[in-house]
Coordinates of N, CA and C in Angstrom, one line a residue:
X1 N 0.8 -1.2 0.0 CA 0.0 0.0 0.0 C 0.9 1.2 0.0
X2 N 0.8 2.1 -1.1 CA 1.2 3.3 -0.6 C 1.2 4.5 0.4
X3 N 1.8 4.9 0.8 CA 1.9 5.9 2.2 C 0.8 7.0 1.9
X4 N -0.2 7.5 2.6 CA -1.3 8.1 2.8 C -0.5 9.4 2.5
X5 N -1.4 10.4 1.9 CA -1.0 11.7 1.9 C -0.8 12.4 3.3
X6 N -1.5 12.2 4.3 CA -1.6 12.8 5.8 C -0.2 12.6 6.4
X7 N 0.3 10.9 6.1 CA 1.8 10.5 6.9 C 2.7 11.7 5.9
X8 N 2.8 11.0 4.3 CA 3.6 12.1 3.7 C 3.6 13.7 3.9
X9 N 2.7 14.3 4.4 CA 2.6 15.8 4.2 C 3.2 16.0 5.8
X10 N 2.7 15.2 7.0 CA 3.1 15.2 8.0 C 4.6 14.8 8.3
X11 N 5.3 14.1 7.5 CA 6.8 13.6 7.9 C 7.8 14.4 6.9
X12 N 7.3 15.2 6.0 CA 7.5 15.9 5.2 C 7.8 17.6 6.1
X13 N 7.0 18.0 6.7 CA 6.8 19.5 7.3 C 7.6 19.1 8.7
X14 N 7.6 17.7 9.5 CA 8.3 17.8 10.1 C 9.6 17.6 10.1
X15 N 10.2 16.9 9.3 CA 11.6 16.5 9.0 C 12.1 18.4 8.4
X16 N 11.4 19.2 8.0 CA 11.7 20.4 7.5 C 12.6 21.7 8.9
X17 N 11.2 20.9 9.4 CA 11.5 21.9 11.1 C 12.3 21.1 11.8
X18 N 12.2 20.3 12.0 CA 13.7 19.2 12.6 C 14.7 20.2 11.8
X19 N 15.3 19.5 10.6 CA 16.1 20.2 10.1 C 16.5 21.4 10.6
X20 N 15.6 22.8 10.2 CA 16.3 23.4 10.3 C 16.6 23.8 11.7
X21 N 16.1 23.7 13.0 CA 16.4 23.6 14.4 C 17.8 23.0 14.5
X22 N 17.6 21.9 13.8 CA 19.0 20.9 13.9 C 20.3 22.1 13.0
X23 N 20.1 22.7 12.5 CA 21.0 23.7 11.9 C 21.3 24.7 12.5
X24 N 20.2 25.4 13.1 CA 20.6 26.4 14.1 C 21.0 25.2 15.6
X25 N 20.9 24.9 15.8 CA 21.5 24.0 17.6 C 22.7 24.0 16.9
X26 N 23.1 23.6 16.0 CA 24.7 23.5 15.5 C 25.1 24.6 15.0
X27 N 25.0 25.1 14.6 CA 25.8 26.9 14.3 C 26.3 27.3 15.6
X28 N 24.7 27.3 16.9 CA 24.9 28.0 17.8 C 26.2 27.3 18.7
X29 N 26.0 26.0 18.6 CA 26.8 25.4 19.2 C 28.4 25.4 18.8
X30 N 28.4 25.4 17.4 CA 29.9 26.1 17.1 C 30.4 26.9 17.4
X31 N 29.7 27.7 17.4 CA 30.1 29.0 18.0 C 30.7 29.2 19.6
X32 N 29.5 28.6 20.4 CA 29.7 28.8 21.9 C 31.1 27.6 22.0
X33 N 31.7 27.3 21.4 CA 32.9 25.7 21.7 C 33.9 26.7 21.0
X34 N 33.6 27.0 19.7 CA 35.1 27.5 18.8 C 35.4 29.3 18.8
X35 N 33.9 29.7 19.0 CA 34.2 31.6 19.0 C 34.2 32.0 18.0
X36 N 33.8 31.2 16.5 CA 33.4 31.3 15.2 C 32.1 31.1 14.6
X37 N 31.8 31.8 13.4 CA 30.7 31.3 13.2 C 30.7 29.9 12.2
X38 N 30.0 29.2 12.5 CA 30.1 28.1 11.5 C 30.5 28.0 10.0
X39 N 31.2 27.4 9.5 CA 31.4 27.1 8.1 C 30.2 27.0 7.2
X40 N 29.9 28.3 6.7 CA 28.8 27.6 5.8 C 29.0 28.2 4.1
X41 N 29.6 28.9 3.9 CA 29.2 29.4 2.4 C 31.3 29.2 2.2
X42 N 31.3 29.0 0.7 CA 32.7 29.4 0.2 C 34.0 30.0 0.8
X43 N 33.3 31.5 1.1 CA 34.3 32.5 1.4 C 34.7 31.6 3.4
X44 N 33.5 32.0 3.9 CA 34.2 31.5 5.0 C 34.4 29.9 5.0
X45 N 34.6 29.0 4.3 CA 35.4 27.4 4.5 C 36.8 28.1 4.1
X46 N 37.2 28.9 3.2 CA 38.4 29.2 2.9 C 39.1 29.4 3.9
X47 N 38.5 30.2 5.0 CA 39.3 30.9 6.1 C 39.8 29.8 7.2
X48 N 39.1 29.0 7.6 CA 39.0 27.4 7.8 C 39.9 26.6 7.8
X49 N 40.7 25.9 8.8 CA 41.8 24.7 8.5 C 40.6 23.8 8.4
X50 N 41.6 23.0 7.7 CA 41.0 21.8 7.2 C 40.0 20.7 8.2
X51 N 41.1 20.9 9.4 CA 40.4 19.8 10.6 C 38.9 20.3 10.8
X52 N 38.5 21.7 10.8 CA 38.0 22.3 11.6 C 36.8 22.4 10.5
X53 N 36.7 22.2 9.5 CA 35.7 21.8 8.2 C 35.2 20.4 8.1
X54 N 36.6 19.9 8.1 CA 35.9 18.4 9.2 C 35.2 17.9 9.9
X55 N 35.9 18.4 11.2 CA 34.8 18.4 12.2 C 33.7 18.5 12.1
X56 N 33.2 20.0 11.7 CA 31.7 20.5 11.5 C 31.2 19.9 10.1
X57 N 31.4 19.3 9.7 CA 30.7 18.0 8.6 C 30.5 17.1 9.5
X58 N 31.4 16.2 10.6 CA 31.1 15.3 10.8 C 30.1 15.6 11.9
X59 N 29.9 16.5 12.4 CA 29.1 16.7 13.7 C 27.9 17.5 13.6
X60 N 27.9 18.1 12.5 CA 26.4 18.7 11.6 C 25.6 17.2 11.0
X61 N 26.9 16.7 10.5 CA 26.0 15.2 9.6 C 25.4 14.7 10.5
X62 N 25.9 14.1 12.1 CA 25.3 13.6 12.7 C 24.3 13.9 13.3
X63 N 24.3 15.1 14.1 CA 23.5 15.7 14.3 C 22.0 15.9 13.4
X64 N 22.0 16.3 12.0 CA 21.6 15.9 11.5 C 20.5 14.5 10.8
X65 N 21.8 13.7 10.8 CA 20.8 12.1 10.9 C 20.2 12.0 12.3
X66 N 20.4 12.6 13.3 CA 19.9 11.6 14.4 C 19.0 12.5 14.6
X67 N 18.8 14.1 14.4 CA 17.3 14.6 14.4 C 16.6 14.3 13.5
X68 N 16.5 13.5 12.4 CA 15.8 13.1 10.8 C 15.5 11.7 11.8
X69 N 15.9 11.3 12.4 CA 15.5 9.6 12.6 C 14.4 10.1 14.0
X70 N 14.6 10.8 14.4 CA 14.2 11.2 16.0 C 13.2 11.9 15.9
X71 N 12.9 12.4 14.8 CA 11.4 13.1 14.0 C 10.7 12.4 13.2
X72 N 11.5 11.5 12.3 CA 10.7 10.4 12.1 C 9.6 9.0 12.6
X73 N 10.3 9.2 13.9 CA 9.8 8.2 14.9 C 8.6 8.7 15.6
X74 N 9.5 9.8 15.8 CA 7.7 10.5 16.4 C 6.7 10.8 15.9
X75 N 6.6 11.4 14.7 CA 5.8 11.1 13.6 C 5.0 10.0 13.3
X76 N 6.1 8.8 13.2 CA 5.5 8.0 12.7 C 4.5 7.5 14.1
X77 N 4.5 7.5 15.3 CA 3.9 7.2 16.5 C 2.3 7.9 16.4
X78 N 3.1 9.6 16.7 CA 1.5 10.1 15.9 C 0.4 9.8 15.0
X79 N 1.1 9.9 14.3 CA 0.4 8.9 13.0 C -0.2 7.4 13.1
X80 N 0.5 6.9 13.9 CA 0.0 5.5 14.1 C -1.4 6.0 15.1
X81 N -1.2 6.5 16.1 CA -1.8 6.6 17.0 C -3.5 7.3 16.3
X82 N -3.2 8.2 15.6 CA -4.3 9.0 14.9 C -4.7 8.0 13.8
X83 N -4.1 7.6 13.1 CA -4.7 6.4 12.2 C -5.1 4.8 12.2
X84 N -4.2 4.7 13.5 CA -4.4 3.2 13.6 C -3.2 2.6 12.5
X85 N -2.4 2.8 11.5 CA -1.7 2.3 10.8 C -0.5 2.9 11.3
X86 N 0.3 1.7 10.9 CA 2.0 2.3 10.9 C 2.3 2.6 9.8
X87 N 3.2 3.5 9.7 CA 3.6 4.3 8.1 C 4.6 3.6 7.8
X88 N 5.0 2.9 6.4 CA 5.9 1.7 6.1 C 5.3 0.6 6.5
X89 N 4.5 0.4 7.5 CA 4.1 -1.3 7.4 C 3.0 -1.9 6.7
X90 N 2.7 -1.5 5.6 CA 2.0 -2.0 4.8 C 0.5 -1.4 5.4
X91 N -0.6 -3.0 5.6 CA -1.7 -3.0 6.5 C -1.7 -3.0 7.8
X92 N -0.5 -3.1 8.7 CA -0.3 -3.3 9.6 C -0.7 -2.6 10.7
X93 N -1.8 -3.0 11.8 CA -2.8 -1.8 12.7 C -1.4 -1.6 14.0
X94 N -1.1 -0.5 14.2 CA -0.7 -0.2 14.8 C -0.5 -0.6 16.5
X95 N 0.8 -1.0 17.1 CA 0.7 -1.6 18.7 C 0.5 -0.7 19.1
X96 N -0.3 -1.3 20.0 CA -0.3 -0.3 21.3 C 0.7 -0.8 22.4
X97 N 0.7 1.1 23.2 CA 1.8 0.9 23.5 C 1.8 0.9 25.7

């Protein structure tokens, strides 16, 4: 069965706001650790050692995946909860919990 427009439009607007929260919590957070503002456009990666472009790739990425998985879950809970279906499990009526 394909995913209902409600789950899509709902996992869709929230993965957006995750996101960008998850963007700002890391900017802000680079800053208050390094006393920079985060690497984000051309001019300022240039200014940037290498490690330090690194870093903030590897710890935006993560940050990133684990607010995308941690918005998805709850979503998908909501959604179960409001529909009675789990989102990805086919016909499957949702456990209770």
């Amino acid at each position: 069965m394909k995913n209902s427009l409600s789950w899509t439009v709902a996992s869709a607007l929230s993965l957006l706001v995750s996101g960008a929260v998850a963007e700002k919590a890391v900017a802000v957070g680079w800053k208050a650790i390094t006393g920079k503002p985060a690497p984000k456009d051309e001019e300022q990666v240039l200014s940037y050692r290498l490690g330090e472009v690194v870093a903030f790739a590897v710890i935006s990425g993560a940050v990133m995946t684990l607010t995308r998985q941690l918005t998805l879950r709850q979503a998908a809970k909501i959604h179960a909860r409001r529909s009675g279906v789990v989102p990805g499990a086919g016909e499957a009526p949702a456990l209770e919990a």
